Short mmCIF file of N, CA and C in Angstrom, two decimals:
data_model
loop_
_atom_site.label_atom_id
_atom_site.label_comp_id
_atom_site.label_asym_id
_atom_site.label_seq_id
_atom_site.Cartn_x
_atom_site.Cartn_y
_atom_site.Cartn_z
N UNK X 1 80.08 110.10 103.14
CA UNK X 1 80.78 110.32 104.39
C UNK X 1 81.78 111.44 104.21
N UNK X 2 81.93 112.31 105.19
CA UNK X 2 82.89 113.40 105.12
C UNK X 2 84.30 112.85 105.16
N UNK X 3 85.18 113.52 104.42
CA UNK X 3 86.57 113.13 104.51
C UNK X 3 87.44 114.38 104.49
N UNK X 4 88.72 114.21 104.67
CA UNK X 4 89.62 115.35 104.78
C UNK X 4 90.28 115.74 103.48
N UNK X 5 89.91 115.13 102.34
CA UNK X 5 90.58 115.44 101.10
C UNK X 5 90.49 116.92 100.76
N UNK X 6 89.30 117.49 100.85
CA UNK X 6 89.15 118.90 100.53
C UNK X 6 89.73 119.79 101.63
N UNK X 7 89.73 119.29 102.87
CA UNK X 7 90.27 120.07 103.98
C UNK X 7 91.73 120.42 103.71
N UNK X 8 92.50 119.49 103.19
CA UNK X 8 93.91 119.70 102.92
C UNK X 8 94.16 120.10 101.48
N UNK X 9 93.15 120.05 100.63
CA UNK X 9 93.34 120.42 99.24
C UNK X 9 94.24 119.44 98.49
N UNK X 10 94.17 118.16 98.83
CA UNK X 10 94.99 117.17 98.16
C UNK X 10 94.31 116.75 96.86
N UNK X 11 95.01 116.94 95.75
CA UNK X 11 94.42 116.49 94.49
C UNK X 11 94.59 114.98 94.34
N UNK X 12 93.89 114.43 93.36
CA UNK X 12 93.88 112.97 93.18
C UNK X 12 95.28 112.42 92.90
N UNK X 13 96.09 113.12 92.12
CA UNK X 13 97.44 112.64 91.79
C UNK X 13 98.31 112.60 93.04
N UNK X 14 98.22 113.63 93.89
CA UNK X 14 99.00 113.64 95.13
C UNK X 14 98.53 112.55 96.08
N UNK X 15 97.22 112.36 96.19
CA UNK X 15 96.69 111.28 97.05
C UNK X 15 97.20 109.92 96.58
N UNK X 16 97.28 109.73 95.27
CA UNK X 16 97.78 108.47 94.72
C UNK X 16 99.25 108.27 95.08
N UNK X 17 100.06 109.33 94.97
CA UNK X 17 101.48 109.21 95.33
C UNK X 17 101.64 108.93 96.82
N UNK X 18 100.86 109.61 97.66
CA UNK X 18 100.93 109.38 99.10
C UNK X 18 100.47 107.97 99.45
N UNK X 19 99.43 107.49 98.77
CA UNK X 19 98.95 106.12 99.00
C UNK X 19 100.03 105.12 98.64
N UNK X 20 100.84 105.42 97.63
CA UNK X 20 101.96 104.55 97.27
C UNK X 20 102.97 104.44 98.39
N UNK X 21 103.28 105.57 99.03
CA UNK X 21 104.21 105.55 100.18
C UNK X 21 103.64 104.71 101.32
N UNK X 22 102.35 104.88 101.59
CA UNK X 22 101.72 104.10 102.66
C UNK X 22 101.72 102.61 102.33
N UNK X 23 101.43 102.28 101.08
CA UNK X 23 101.38 100.87 100.70
C UNK X 23 102.77 100.23 100.77
N UNK X 24 103.82 100.95 100.33
CA UNK X 24 105.18 100.41 100.43
C UNK X 24 105.55 100.18 101.89
N UNK X 25 105.18 101.11 102.75
CA UNK X 25 105.44 100.95 104.19
C UNK X 25 104.73 99.71 104.71
N UNK X 26 103.46 99.56 104.38
CA UNK X 26 102.69 98.40 104.84
C UNK X 26 103.27 97.09 104.29
N UNK X 27 103.72 97.11 103.04
CA UNK X 27 104.27 95.91 102.41
C UNK X 27 105.64 95.53 102.98
N UNK X 28 106.41 96.52 103.44
CA UNK X 28 107.78 96.28 103.92
C UNK X 28 107.84 95.62 105.28
N UNK X 29 106.76 95.69 106.06
CA UNK X 29 106.78 95.15 107.42
C UNK X 29 105.78 94.01 107.52
N UNK X 30 106.26 92.85 107.82
CA UNK X 30 105.40 91.70 107.99
C UNK X 30 104.53 91.88 109.23
N UNK X 31 103.23 91.79 109.07
CA UNK X 31 102.32 91.91 110.20
C UNK X 31 101.59 93.23 110.29
N UNK X 32 101.89 94.18 109.39
CA UNK X 32 101.15 95.45 109.39
C UNK X 32 99.74 95.16 108.89
N UNK X 33 98.77 95.55 109.68
CA UNK X 33 97.36 95.32 109.33
C UNK X 33 96.73 96.53 108.66
N UNK X 34 97.13 97.73 109.06
CA UNK X 34 96.50 98.93 108.50
C UNK X 34 97.41 100.13 108.71
N UNK X 35 97.38 101.04 107.74
CA UNK X 35 98.12 102.30 107.83
C UNK X 35 97.19 103.38 107.29
N UNK X 36 97.11 104.50 108.00
CA UNK X 36 96.28 105.59 107.52
C UNK X 36 96.99 106.92 107.78
N UNK X 37 96.87 107.84 106.82
CA UNK X 37 97.37 109.20 106.97
C UNK X 37 96.17 110.09 107.25
N UNK X 38 96.26 110.85 108.34
CA UNK X 38 95.11 111.65 108.79
C UNK X 38 95.50 113.09 109.08
N UNK X 39 94.51 113.94 109.07
CA UNK X 39 94.68 115.32 109.52
C UNK X 39 94.56 115.34 111.04
N UNK X 40 95.06 116.39 111.67
CA UNK X 40 94.99 116.46 113.13
C UNK X 40 93.56 116.57 113.64
N UNK X 41 92.63 116.97 112.77
CA UNK X 41 91.24 117.04 113.20
C UNK X 41 90.49 115.73 112.96
N UNK X 42 91.22 114.67 112.61
CA UNK X 42 90.63 113.34 112.57
C UNK X 42 90.05 112.87 111.26
N UNK X 43 90.41 113.51 110.15
CA UNK X 43 89.93 113.06 108.85
C UNK X 43 90.99 112.20 108.16
N UNK X 44 90.57 111.09 107.57
CA UNK X 44 91.48 110.27 106.78
C UNK X 44 91.75 111.00 105.46
N UNK X 45 93.01 111.31 105.22
CA UNK X 45 93.38 112.04 104.00
C UNK X 45 93.69 111.11 102.84
N UNK X 46 94.22 109.96 103.18
CA UNK X 46 94.58 108.96 102.17
C UNK X 46 93.99 107.64 102.64
N UNK X 47 93.34 106.91 101.74
CA UNK X 47 92.74 105.64 102.14
C UNK X 47 93.74 104.74 102.86
N UNK X 48 93.25 104.01 103.81
CA UNK X 48 94.12 103.13 104.61
C UNK X 48 94.73 102.05 103.74
N UNK X 49 96.01 101.80 103.95
CA UNK X 49 96.69 100.68 103.31
C UNK X 49 96.56 99.49 104.26
N UNK X 50 96.42 98.33 103.73
CA UNK X 50 96.29 97.15 104.56
C UNK X 50 94.89 96.57 104.44
N UNK X 51 94.64 95.55 105.21
CA UNK X 51 93.40 94.80 105.05
C UNK X 51 92.39 95.01 106.16
N UNK X 52 92.77 95.60 107.26
CA UNK X 52 91.85 95.70 108.39
C UNK X 52 91.59 97.15 108.76
N UNK X 53 90.39 97.41 109.20
CA UNK X 53 90.08 98.71 109.77
C UNK X 53 89.47 99.68 108.78
N UNK X 54 88.66 100.55 109.30
CA UNK X 54 88.02 101.61 108.56
C UNK X 54 88.90 102.85 108.69
N UNK X 55 89.37 103.39 107.58
CA UNK X 55 90.27 104.54 107.60
C UNK X 55 89.72 105.74 108.34
N UNK X 56 88.44 106.04 108.13
CA UNK X 56 87.84 107.21 108.80
C UNK X 56 87.79 107.02 110.31
N UNK X 57 87.40 105.85 110.75
CA UNK X 57 87.35 105.59 112.19
C UNK X 57 88.75 105.60 112.80
N UNK X 58 89.71 104.99 112.12
CA UNK X 58 91.08 104.98 112.63
C UNK X 58 91.65 106.40 112.70
N UNK X 59 91.36 107.21 111.70
CA UNK X 59 91.84 108.59 111.69
C UNK X 59 91.27 109.37 112.88
N UNK X 60 89.98 109.22 113.14
CA UNK X 60 89.35 109.92 114.26
C UNK X 60 89.93 109.47 115.59
N UNK X 61 90.12 108.16 115.75
CA UNK X 61 90.68 107.65 117.00
C UNK X 61 92.13 108.10 117.18
N UNK X 62 92.90 108.11 116.10
CA UNK X 62 94.29 108.55 116.17
C UNK X 62 94.37 110.01 116.60
N UNK X 63 93.52 110.84 116.02
CA UNK X 63 93.49 112.25 116.38
C UNK X 63 93.18 112.43 117.87
N UNK X 64 92.18 111.71 118.36
CA UNK X 64 91.80 111.83 119.77
C UNK X 64 92.91 111.33 120.70
N UNK X 65 93.51 110.19 120.36
CA UNK X 65 94.57 109.63 121.21
C UNK X 65 95.79 110.54 121.25
N UNK X 66 96.20 111.07 120.10
CA UNK X 66 97.37 111.94 120.07
C UNK X 66 97.08 113.27 120.77
N UNK X 67 95.86 113.76 120.71
CA UNK X 67 95.52 114.99 121.43
C UNK X 67 95.64 114.76 122.94
N UNK X 68 95.15 113.63 123.40
CA UNK X 68 95.26 113.29 124.82
C UNK X 68 96.72 113.13 125.23
N UNK X 69 97.50 112.42 124.42
CA UNK X 69 98.92 112.22 124.72
C UNK X 69 99.67 113.56 124.72
N UNK X 70 99.32 114.45 123.80
CA UNK X 70 99.96 115.77 123.75
C UNK X 70 99.64 116.56 125.01
N UNK X 71 98.41 116.45 125.51
CA UNK X 71 98.04 117.14 126.75
C UNK X 71 98.85 116.62 127.93
N UNK X 72 99.06 115.31 127.99
CA UNK X 72 99.89 114.74 129.06
C UNK X 72 101.32 115.26 128.92
N UNK X 73 101.83 115.28 127.69
CA UNK X 73 103.18 115.80 127.46
C UNK X 73 103.33 117.25 127.86
N UNK X 74 102.33 118.07 127.58
CA UNK X 74 102.38 119.49 128.00
C UNK X 74 102.34 119.60 129.51
N UNK X 75 101.48 118.81 130.15
CA UNK X 75 101.37 118.84 131.61
C UNK X 75 102.69 118.49 132.27
N UNK X 76 103.42 117.56 131.67
CA UNK X 76 104.70 117.13 132.23
C UNK X 76 105.89 117.87 131.64
N UNK X 77 105.63 118.88 130.81
CA UNK X 77 106.67 119.70 130.17
C UNK X 77 107.68 118.82 129.43
N UNK X 78 107.17 117.89 128.59
CA UNK X 78 108.04 116.98 127.86
C UNK X 78 108.38 117.47 126.45
N UNK X 79 107.78 118.56 126.02
CA UNK X 79 108.02 119.05 124.67
C UNK X 79 106.97 118.56 123.71
N UNK X 80 107.26 118.72 122.41
CA UNK X 80 106.31 118.35 121.36
C UNK X 80 106.15 116.84 121.27
N UNK X 81 104.91 116.40 121.12
CA UNK X 81 104.61 114.99 120.95
C UNK X 81 105.10 114.53 119.59
N UNK X 82 105.76 113.37 119.57
CA UNK X 82 106.22 112.79 118.31
C UNK X 82 105.58 111.44 118.05
N UNK X 83 105.59 110.55 119.05
CA UNK X 83 105.16 109.17 118.85
C UNK X 83 104.34 108.70 120.04
N UNK X 84 103.31 107.93 119.75
CA UNK X 84 102.54 107.25 120.79
C UNK X 84 102.46 105.79 120.38
N UNK X 85 102.82 104.88 121.30
CA UNK X 85 102.77 103.45 121.02
C UNK X 85 101.85 102.76 122.02
N UNK X 86 101.05 101.84 121.51
CA UNK X 86 100.16 101.04 122.34
C UNK X 86 100.48 99.58 122.07
N UNK X 87 100.44 98.76 123.13
CA UNK X 87 100.66 97.33 122.95
C UNK X 87 99.58 96.57 123.70
N UNK X 88 99.01 95.58 123.02
CA UNK X 88 97.98 94.72 123.60
C UNK X 88 98.32 93.28 123.27
N UNK X 89 97.56 92.35 123.81
CA UNK X 89 97.81 90.94 123.55
C UNK X 89 97.83 90.62 122.05
N UNK X 90 96.92 91.22 121.31
CA UNK X 90 96.77 90.88 119.91
C UNK X 90 97.55 91.73 118.94
N UNK X 91 98.26 92.74 119.42
CA UNK X 91 99.02 93.56 118.48
C UNK X 91 99.49 94.88 119.07
N UNK X 92 99.95 95.73 118.17
CA UNK X 92 100.53 97.01 118.55
C UNK X 92 100.00 98.10 117.63
N UNK X 93 99.99 99.31 118.15
CA UNK X 93 99.59 100.47 117.36
C UNK X 93 100.65 101.55 117.55
N UNK X 94 101.06 102.13 116.45
CA UNK X 94 102.02 103.22 116.50
C UNK X 94 101.37 104.43 115.86
N UNK X 95 101.42 105.56 116.55
CA UNK X 95 100.87 106.80 116.04
C UNK X 95 102.01 107.81 116.00
N UNK X 96 102.22 108.41 114.83
CA UNK X 96 103.34 109.31 114.61
C UNK X 96 102.81 110.66 114.15
N UNK X 97 103.25 111.72 114.82
CA UNK X 97 102.91 113.08 114.40
C UNK X 97 103.94 113.53 113.37
N UNK X 98 103.46 114.04 112.23
CA UNK X 98 104.34 114.52 111.17
C UNK X 98 104.25 116.04 111.10
N UNK X 99 105.36 116.74 111.31
CA UNK X 99 105.32 118.21 111.30
C UNK X 99 105.28 118.78 109.88
N UNK X 100 104.26 118.40 109.12
CA UNK X 100 104.12 118.85 107.73
C UNK X 100 103.62 120.29 107.71
N UNK X 101 103.86 120.95 106.58
CA UNK X 101 103.37 122.31 106.36
C UNK X 101 102.28 122.26 105.30
N UNK X 102 101.24 123.00 105.40
CA UNK X 102 100.96 124.05 106.36
C UNK X 102 100.36 123.55 107.67
N UNK X 103 99.99 122.27 107.74
CA UNK X 103 99.40 121.74 108.97
C UNK X 103 100.00 120.37 109.26
N UNK X 104 100.18 120.04 110.53
CA UNK X 104 100.73 118.72 110.86
C UNK X 104 99.77 117.61 110.45
N UNK X 105 100.34 116.42 110.26
CA UNK X 105 99.58 115.24 109.88
C UNK X 105 99.84 114.12 110.88
N UNK X 106 99.03 113.08 110.81
CA UNK X 106 99.18 111.94 111.70
C UNK X 106 99.29 110.67 110.85
N UNK X 107 100.21 109.80 111.23
CA UNK X 107 100.38 108.52 110.57
C UNK X 107 100.11 107.44 111.61
N UNK X 108 99.12 106.59 111.34
CA UNK X 108 98.76 105.53 112.29
C UNK X 108 99.01 104.19 111.63
N UNK X 109 99.64 103.29 112.39
CA UNK X 109 99.93 101.94 111.93
C UNK X 109 99.42 100.95 112.96
N UNK X 110 98.64 99.97 112.52
CA UNK X 110 98.20 98.88 113.38
C UNK X 110 98.90 97.61 112.91
N UNK X 111 99.48 96.88 113.87
CA UNK X 111 100.27 95.67 113.55
C UNK X 111 99.79 94.52 114.41
N UNK X 112 100.10 93.31 113.94
CA UNK X 112 99.81 92.16 114.79
C UNK X 112 100.95 91.97 115.79
N UNK X 113 100.83 90.98 116.65
CA UNK X 113 101.77 90.81 117.77
C UNK X 113 103.18 90.44 117.34
N UNK X 114 103.36 89.91 116.13
CA UNK X 114 104.70 89.50 115.72
C UNK X 114 105.58 90.66 115.25
N UNK X 115 105.02 91.84 115.06
CA UNK X 115 105.81 93.00 114.63
C UNK X 115 106.77 93.43 115.72
N UNK X 116 107.96 93.82 115.29
CA UNK X 116 108.94 94.42 116.20
C UNK X 116 108.71 95.93 116.14
N UNK X 117 108.30 96.51 117.25
CA UNK X 117 107.87 97.91 117.25
C UNK X 117 108.99 98.87 116.84
N UNK X 118 110.24 98.53 117.15
CA UNK X 118 111.35 99.38 116.72
C UNK X 118 111.47 99.45 115.21
N UNK X 119 111.26 98.32 114.55
CA UNK X 119 111.30 98.29 113.09
C UNK X 119 110.12 99.07 112.51
N UNK X 120 108.97 98.93 113.13
CA UNK X 120 107.79 99.67 112.69
C UNK X 120 108.05 101.17 112.83
N UNK X 121 108.60 101.59 113.97
CA UNK X 121 108.89 103.00 114.20
C UNK X 121 109.88 103.54 113.17
N UNK X 122 110.97 102.82 112.93
CA UNK X 122 111.98 103.26 111.96
C UNK X 122 111.34 103.45 110.59
N UNK X 123 110.58 102.45 110.15
CA UNK X 123 109.96 102.52 108.83
C UNK X 123 108.86 103.57 108.76
N UNK X 124 108.14 103.78 109.86
CA UNK X 124 107.11 104.83 109.89
C UNK X 124 107.75 106.20 109.74
N UNK X 125 108.89 106.39 110.39
CA UNK X 125 109.58 107.69 110.25
C UNK X 125 110.09 107.89 108.84
N UNK X 126 110.60 106.83 108.22
CA UNK X 126 111.02 106.92 106.82
C UNK X 126 109.83 107.26 105.93
N UNK X 127 108.71 106.59 106.14
CA UNK X 127 107.50 106.87 105.38
C UNK X 127 107.06 108.32 105.60
N UNK X 128 107.12 108.77 106.84
CA UNK X 128 106.76 110.15 107.16
C UNK X 128 107.64 111.16 106.44
N UNK X 129 108.95 110.89 106.37
CA UNK X 129 109.85 111.79 105.64
C UNK X 129 109.50 111.81 104.16
N UNK X 130 109.16 110.64 103.61
CA UNK X 130 108.77 110.60 102.19
C UNK X 130 107.48 111.38 101.95
N UNK X 131 106.54 111.25 102.86
CA UNK X 131 105.27 111.97 102.74
C UNK X 131 105.51 113.48 102.82
N UNK X 132 106.32 113.91 103.78
CA UNK X 132 106.59 115.35 103.91
C UNK X 132 107.34 115.88 102.70
N UNK X 133 108.27 115.09 102.14
CA UNK X 133 108.97 115.51 100.93
C UNK X 133 107.99 115.64 99.77
N UNK X 134 107.08 114.70 99.66
CA UNK X 134 106.07 114.73 98.60
C UNK X 134 105.19 115.98 98.74
N UNK X 135 104.79 116.29 99.96
CA UNK X 135 103.92 117.45 100.18
C UNK X 135 104.65 118.77 99.95
N UNK X 136 105.96 118.78 100.20
CA UNK X 136 106.71 120.02 100.02
C UNK X 136 107.15 120.23 98.58
N UNK X 137 106.95 119.19 97.74
CA UNK X 137 107.33 119.31 96.35
C UNK X 137 108.78 119.00 96.10
N UNK X 138 109.50 118.50 97.11
CA UNK X 138 110.90 118.14 96.88
C UNK X 138 110.96 116.84 96.13
N UNK X 139 112.14 116.47 95.76
CA UNK X 139 112.31 115.30 94.91
C UNK X 139 112.33 114.02 95.74
N UNK X 140 111.20 113.58 96.20
CA UNK X 140 111.11 112.33 96.94
C UNK X 140 111.35 111.17 95.98
N UNK X 141 112.01 110.13 96.46
CA UNK X 141 112.26 108.95 95.65
C UNK X 141 110.95 108.23 95.40
N UNK X 142 110.59 107.97 94.15
CA UNK X 142 109.31 107.31 93.86
C UNK X 142 109.26 105.87 94.39
N UNK X 143 110.39 105.26 94.64
CA UNK X 143 110.41 103.91 95.18
C UNK X 143 110.37 103.90 96.70
N UNK X 144 110.39 105.08 97.34
CA UNK X 144 110.32 105.14 98.80
C UNK X 144 111.65 104.86 99.45
N UNK X 145 112.74 104.80 98.66
CA UNK X 145 114.06 104.51 99.23
C UNK X 145 114.68 105.79 99.73
N UNK X 146 115.13 105.77 100.95
CA UNK X 146 115.81 106.93 101.52
C UNK X 146 117.02 106.43 102.27
N UNK X 147 117.93 107.31 102.44
CA UNK X 147 119.13 106.96 103.19
C UNK X 147 119.28 107.89 104.37
N UNK X 148 120.41 107.80 105.02
CA UNK X 148 120.64 108.64 106.19
C UNK X 148 120.66 110.11 105.83
N UNK X 149 121.01 110.44 104.57
CA UNK X 149 121.00 111.84 104.14
C UNK X 149 119.63 112.46 104.30
N UNK X 150 118.57 111.67 104.13
CA UNK X 150 117.22 112.20 104.21
C UNK X 150 116.89 112.68 105.62
N UNK X 151 117.58 112.18 106.62
CA UNK X 151 117.32 112.63 107.99
C UNK X 151 117.78 114.07 108.18
N UNK X 152 118.65 114.54 107.31
CA UNK X 152 119.12 115.92 107.40
C UNK X 152 118.37 116.83 106.44
N UNK X 153 117.28 116.31 105.85
CA UNK X 153 116.45 117.12 104.98
C UNK X 153 116.79 116.99 103.51
N UNK X 154 117.82 116.21 103.17
CA UNK X 154 118.15 116.00 101.77
C UNK X 154 117.18 114.99 101.16
N UNK X 155 117.09 115.01 99.86
CA UNK X 155 116.25 114.02 99.19
C UNK X 155 117.09 112.87 98.71
N UNK X 156 116.43 111.80 98.28
CA UNK X 156 117.12 110.61 97.82
C UNK X 156 118.05 110.92 96.66
N UNK X 157 117.58 111.72 95.71
CA UNK X 157 118.41 112.04 94.55
C UNK X 157 119.64 112.84 94.96
N UNK X 158 119.55 113.66 96.00
CA UNK X 158 120.70 114.43 96.46
C UNK X 158 121.85 113.51 96.85
N UNK X 159 121.52 112.34 97.40
CA UNK X 159 122.57 111.42 97.83
C UNK X 159 123.17 110.67 96.65
N UNK X 160 122.55 110.76 95.46
CA UNK X 160 123.08 110.07 94.29
C UNK X 160 123.85 111.02 93.38
N UNK X 161 123.84 112.30 93.68
CA UNK X 161 124.55 113.29 92.87
C UNK X 161 126.03 113.26 93.26
N UNK X 162 126.95 113.10 92.25
CA UNK X 162 128.38 113.04 92.60
C UNK X 162 128.90 114.31 93.19
#
């Protein structure tokens, strides 16, 4: 099956580090069923964390949904798309656009109904910052711990330097 690993040029060591960030995110929130990191063209770049869902299918659906949501946002002059949330009887889905370089990425999370979507969003953004730090080669915390300093572009270690 085709995948996006070669599309983004992610080596095995980087994919493993990114998978660690996704797994920590999935483990930190009770009720997360699946997490996948995808390219904007719908390829799963890192295997899905969690127990449910096919990463390739989820990546393709996330790409299509965010493209549609971005078109609605452009039509209404709302600016750049950041987050799309869906809620159904059986659960919630959060799709987050990550402004990574050289190309943006997508982070999709599927949760059961007991998840608090605000907590999922906060943790997804933290995970996204860790992923972008990892991709940029900055000193991302290997434990996935970040503080408010990271919101200003600093790394975890920067906040520990006296």
